[in-house]
PDB file of C-alpha atoms in Angstrom:
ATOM      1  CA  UNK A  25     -41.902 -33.443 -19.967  1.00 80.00           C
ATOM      2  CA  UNK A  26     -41.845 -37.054 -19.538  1.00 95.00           C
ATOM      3  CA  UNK A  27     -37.671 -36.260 -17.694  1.00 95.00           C
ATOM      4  CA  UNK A  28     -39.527 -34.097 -15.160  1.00 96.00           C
ATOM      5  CA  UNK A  29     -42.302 -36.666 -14.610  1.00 97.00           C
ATOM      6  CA  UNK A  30     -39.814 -39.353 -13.453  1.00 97.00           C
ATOM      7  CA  UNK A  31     -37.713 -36.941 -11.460  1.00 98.00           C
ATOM      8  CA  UNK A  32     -40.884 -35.830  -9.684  1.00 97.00           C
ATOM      9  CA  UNK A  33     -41.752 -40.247  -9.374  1.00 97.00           C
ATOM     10  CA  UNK A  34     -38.794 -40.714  -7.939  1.00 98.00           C
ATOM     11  CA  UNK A  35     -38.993 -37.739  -5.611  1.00 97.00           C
ATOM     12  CA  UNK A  36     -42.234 -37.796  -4.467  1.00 97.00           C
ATOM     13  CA  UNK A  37     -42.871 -41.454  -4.450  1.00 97.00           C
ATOM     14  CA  UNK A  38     -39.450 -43.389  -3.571  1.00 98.00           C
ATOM     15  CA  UNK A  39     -36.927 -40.371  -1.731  1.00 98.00           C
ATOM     16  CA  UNK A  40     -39.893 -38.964   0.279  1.00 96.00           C
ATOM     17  CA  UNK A  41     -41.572 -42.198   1.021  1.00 97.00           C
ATOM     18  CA  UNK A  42     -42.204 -43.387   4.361  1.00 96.00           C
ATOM     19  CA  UNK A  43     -39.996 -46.515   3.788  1.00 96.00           C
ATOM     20  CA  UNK A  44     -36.062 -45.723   4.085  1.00 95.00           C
ATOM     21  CA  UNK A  45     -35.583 -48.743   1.549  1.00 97.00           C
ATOM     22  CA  UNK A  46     -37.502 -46.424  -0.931  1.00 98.00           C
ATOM     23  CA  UNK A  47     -36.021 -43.531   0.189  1.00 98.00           C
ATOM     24  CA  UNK A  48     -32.696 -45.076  -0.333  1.00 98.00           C
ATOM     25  CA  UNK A  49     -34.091 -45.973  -4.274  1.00 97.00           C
ATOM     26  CA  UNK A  50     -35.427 -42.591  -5.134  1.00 98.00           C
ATOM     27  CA  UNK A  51     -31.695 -40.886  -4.379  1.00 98.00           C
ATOM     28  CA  UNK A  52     -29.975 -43.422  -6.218  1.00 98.00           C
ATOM     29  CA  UNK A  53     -32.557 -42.861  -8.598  1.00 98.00           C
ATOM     30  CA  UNK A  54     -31.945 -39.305  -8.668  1.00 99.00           C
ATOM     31  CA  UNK A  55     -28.765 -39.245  -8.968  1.00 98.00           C
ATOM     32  CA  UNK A  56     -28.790 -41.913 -11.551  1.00 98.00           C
ATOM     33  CA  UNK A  57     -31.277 -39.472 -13.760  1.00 98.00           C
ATOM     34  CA  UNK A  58     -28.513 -36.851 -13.035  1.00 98.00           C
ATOM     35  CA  UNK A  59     -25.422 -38.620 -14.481  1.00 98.00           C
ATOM     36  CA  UNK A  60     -27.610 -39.965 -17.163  1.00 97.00           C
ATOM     37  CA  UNK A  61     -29.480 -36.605 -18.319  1.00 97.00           C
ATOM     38  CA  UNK A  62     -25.366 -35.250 -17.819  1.00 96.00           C
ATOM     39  CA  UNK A  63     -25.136 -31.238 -18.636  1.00 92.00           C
ATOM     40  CA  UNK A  64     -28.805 -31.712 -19.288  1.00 96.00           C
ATOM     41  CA  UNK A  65     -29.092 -32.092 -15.735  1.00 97.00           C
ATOM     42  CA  UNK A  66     -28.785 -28.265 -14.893  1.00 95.00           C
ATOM     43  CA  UNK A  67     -32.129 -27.461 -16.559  1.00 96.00           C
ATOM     44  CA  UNK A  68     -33.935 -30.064 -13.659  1.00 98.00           C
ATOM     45  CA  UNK A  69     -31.609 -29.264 -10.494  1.00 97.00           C
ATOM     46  CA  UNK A  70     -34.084 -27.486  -8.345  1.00 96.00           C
ATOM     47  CA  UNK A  71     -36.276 -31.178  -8.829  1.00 97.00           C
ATOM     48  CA  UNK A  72     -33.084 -33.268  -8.120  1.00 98.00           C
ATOM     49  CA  UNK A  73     -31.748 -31.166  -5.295  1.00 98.00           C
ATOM     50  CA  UNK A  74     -34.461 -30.431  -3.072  1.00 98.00           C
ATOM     51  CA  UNK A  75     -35.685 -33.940  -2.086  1.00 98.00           C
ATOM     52  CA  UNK A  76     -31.731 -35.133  -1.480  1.00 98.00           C
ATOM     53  CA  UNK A  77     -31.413 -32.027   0.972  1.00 98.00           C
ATOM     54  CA  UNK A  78     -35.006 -33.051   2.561  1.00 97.00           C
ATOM     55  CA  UNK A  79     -32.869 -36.539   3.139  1.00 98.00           C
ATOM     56  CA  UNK A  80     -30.012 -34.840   5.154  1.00 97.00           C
ATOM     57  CA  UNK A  81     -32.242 -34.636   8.236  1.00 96.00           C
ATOM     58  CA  UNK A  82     -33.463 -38.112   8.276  1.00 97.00           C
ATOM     59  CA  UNK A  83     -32.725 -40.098  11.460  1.00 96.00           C
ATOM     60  CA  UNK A  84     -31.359 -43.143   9.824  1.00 97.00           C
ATOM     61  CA  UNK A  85     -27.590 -42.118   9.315  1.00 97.00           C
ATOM     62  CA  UNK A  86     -27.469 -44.200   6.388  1.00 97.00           C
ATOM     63  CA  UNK A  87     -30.273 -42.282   4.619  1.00 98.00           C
ATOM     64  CA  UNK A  88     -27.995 -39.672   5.053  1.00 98.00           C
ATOM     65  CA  UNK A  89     -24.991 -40.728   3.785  1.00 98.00           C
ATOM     66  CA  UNK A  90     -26.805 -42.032   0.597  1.00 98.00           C
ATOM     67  CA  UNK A  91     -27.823 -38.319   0.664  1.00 98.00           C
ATOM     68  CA  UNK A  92     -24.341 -37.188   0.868  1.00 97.00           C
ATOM     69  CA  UNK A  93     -23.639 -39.536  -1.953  1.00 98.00           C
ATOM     70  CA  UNK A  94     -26.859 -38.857  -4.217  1.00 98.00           C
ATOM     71  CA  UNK A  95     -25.507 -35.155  -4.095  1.00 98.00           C
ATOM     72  CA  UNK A  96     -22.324 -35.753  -4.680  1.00 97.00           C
ATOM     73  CA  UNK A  97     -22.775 -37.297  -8.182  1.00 98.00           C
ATOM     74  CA  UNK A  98     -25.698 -34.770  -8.830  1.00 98.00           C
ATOM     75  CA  UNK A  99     -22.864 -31.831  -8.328  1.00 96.00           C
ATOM     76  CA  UNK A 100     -20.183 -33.979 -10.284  1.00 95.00           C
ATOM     77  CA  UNK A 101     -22.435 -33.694 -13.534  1.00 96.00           C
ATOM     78  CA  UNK A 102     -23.862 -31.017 -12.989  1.00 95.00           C
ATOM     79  CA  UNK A 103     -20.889 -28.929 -12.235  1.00 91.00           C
ATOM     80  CA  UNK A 104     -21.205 -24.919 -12.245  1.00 88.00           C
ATOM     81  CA  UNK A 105     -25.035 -25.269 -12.616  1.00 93.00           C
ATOM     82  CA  UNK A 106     -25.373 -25.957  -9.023  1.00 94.00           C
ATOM     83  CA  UNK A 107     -23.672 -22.708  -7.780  1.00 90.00           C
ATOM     84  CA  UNK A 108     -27.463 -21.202  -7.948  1.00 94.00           C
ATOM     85  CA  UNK A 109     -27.827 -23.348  -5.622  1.00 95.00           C
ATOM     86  CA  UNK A 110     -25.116 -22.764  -3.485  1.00 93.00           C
ATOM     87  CA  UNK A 111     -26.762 -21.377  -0.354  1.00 95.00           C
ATOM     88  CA  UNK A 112     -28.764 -24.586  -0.057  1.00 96.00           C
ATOM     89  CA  UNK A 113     -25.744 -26.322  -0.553  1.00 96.00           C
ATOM     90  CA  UNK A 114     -24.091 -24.840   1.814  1.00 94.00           C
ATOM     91  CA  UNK A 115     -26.759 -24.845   4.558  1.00 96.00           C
ATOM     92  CA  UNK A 116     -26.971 -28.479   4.185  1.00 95.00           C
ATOM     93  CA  UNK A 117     -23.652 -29.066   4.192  1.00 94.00           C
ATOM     94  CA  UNK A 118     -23.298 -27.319   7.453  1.00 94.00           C
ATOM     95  CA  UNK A 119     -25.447 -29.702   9.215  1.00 92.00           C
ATOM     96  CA  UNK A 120     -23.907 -32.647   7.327  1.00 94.00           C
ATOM     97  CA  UNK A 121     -20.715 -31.306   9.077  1.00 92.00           C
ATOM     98  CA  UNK A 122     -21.548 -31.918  12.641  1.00 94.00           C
ATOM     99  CA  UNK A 123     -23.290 -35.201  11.961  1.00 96.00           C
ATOM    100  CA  UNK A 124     -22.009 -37.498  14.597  1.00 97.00           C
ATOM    101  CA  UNK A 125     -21.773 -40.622  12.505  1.00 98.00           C
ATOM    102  CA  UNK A 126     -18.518 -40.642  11.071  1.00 97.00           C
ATOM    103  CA  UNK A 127     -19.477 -42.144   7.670  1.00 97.00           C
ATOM    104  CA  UNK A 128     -21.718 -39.299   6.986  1.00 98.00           C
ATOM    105  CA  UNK A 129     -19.195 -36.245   8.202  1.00 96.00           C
ATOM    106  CA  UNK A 130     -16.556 -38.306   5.915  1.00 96.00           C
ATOM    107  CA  UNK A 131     -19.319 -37.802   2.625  1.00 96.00           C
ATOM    108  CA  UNK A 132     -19.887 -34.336   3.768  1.00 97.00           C
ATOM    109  CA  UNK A 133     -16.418 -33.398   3.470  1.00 96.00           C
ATOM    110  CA  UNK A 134     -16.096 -35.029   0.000  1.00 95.00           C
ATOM    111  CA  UNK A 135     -18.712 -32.881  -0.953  1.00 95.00           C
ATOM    112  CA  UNK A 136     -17.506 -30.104   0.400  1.00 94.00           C
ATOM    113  CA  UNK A 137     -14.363 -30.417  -1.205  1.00 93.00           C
ATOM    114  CA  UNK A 138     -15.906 -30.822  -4.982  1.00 93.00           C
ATOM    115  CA  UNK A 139     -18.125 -27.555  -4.475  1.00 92.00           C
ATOM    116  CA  UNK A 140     -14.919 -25.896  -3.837  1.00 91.00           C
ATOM    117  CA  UNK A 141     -13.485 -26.962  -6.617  1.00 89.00           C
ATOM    118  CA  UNK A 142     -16.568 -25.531  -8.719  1.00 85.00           C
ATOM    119  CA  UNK A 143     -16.668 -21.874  -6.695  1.00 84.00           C
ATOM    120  CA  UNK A 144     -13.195 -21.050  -6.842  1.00 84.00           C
ATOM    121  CA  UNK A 145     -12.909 -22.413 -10.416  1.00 80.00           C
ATOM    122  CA  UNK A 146     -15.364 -19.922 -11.011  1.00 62.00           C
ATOM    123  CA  UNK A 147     -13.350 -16.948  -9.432  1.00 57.00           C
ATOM    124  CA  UNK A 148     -10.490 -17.380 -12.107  1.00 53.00           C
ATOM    125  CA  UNK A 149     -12.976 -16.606 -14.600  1.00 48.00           C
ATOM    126  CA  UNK A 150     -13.144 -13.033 -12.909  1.00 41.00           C
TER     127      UNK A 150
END
């Protein structure tokens, strides 16, 4: 209980906040409870997704690369939990596409290319 209580802190409190310093925080944070909590991490995903995909739409371009990046280790540990998730995923990672800062379309596309590993390392399974 106490894991979910910090997730939702650092959600609700730092990566929604009003401040992009503190929004910058709570995804490092969140990704930094991911890579700790390691194949733990699947059991809290929706809590650790959802405020880093709120954070690809912020106006600062930075915010959203730190998204890209929060996300990216989040997926790393995680691994196959996150294909659940994929639809988000992918919906954000459509916008992220187009972004016109190139720092944040070069994150996007490292993301892109680690879910891919994850789906079609799936497929062989089948």
């Amino acid at each position: 209980m106490q894991i979910k209580h910090v997730i939702q802190t650092l959600s609700q409190e730092f990566a929604l906040s009003q401040h992009p310093h503190s929004r910058k925080g709570g995804l490092i944070g969140l990704a930094a409870c991911s890579i700790a909590l390691g194949k733990d991490s699947g059991l809290y995903l929706k809590e650790l997704i959802e405020p880093v995909l709120t954070c690809f739409n912020d106006a600062d371009s930075r915010l959203r690369y730190y998204a890209c990046e929060a996300l990216y280790n989040i997926v790393k540990v995680a691994r196959g939990a996150v294909l659940p998730h994929f639809n988000v995923l992918f919906d954000g990672l459509s916008k992220l596409a187009a972004d016109p800062d190139p720092n944040v379309k070069s994150g996007s596309e490292l993301l892109d290319r680690l879910l891919k590993v994850f789906v079609l390392g799936l497929r062989l399974y089948f």
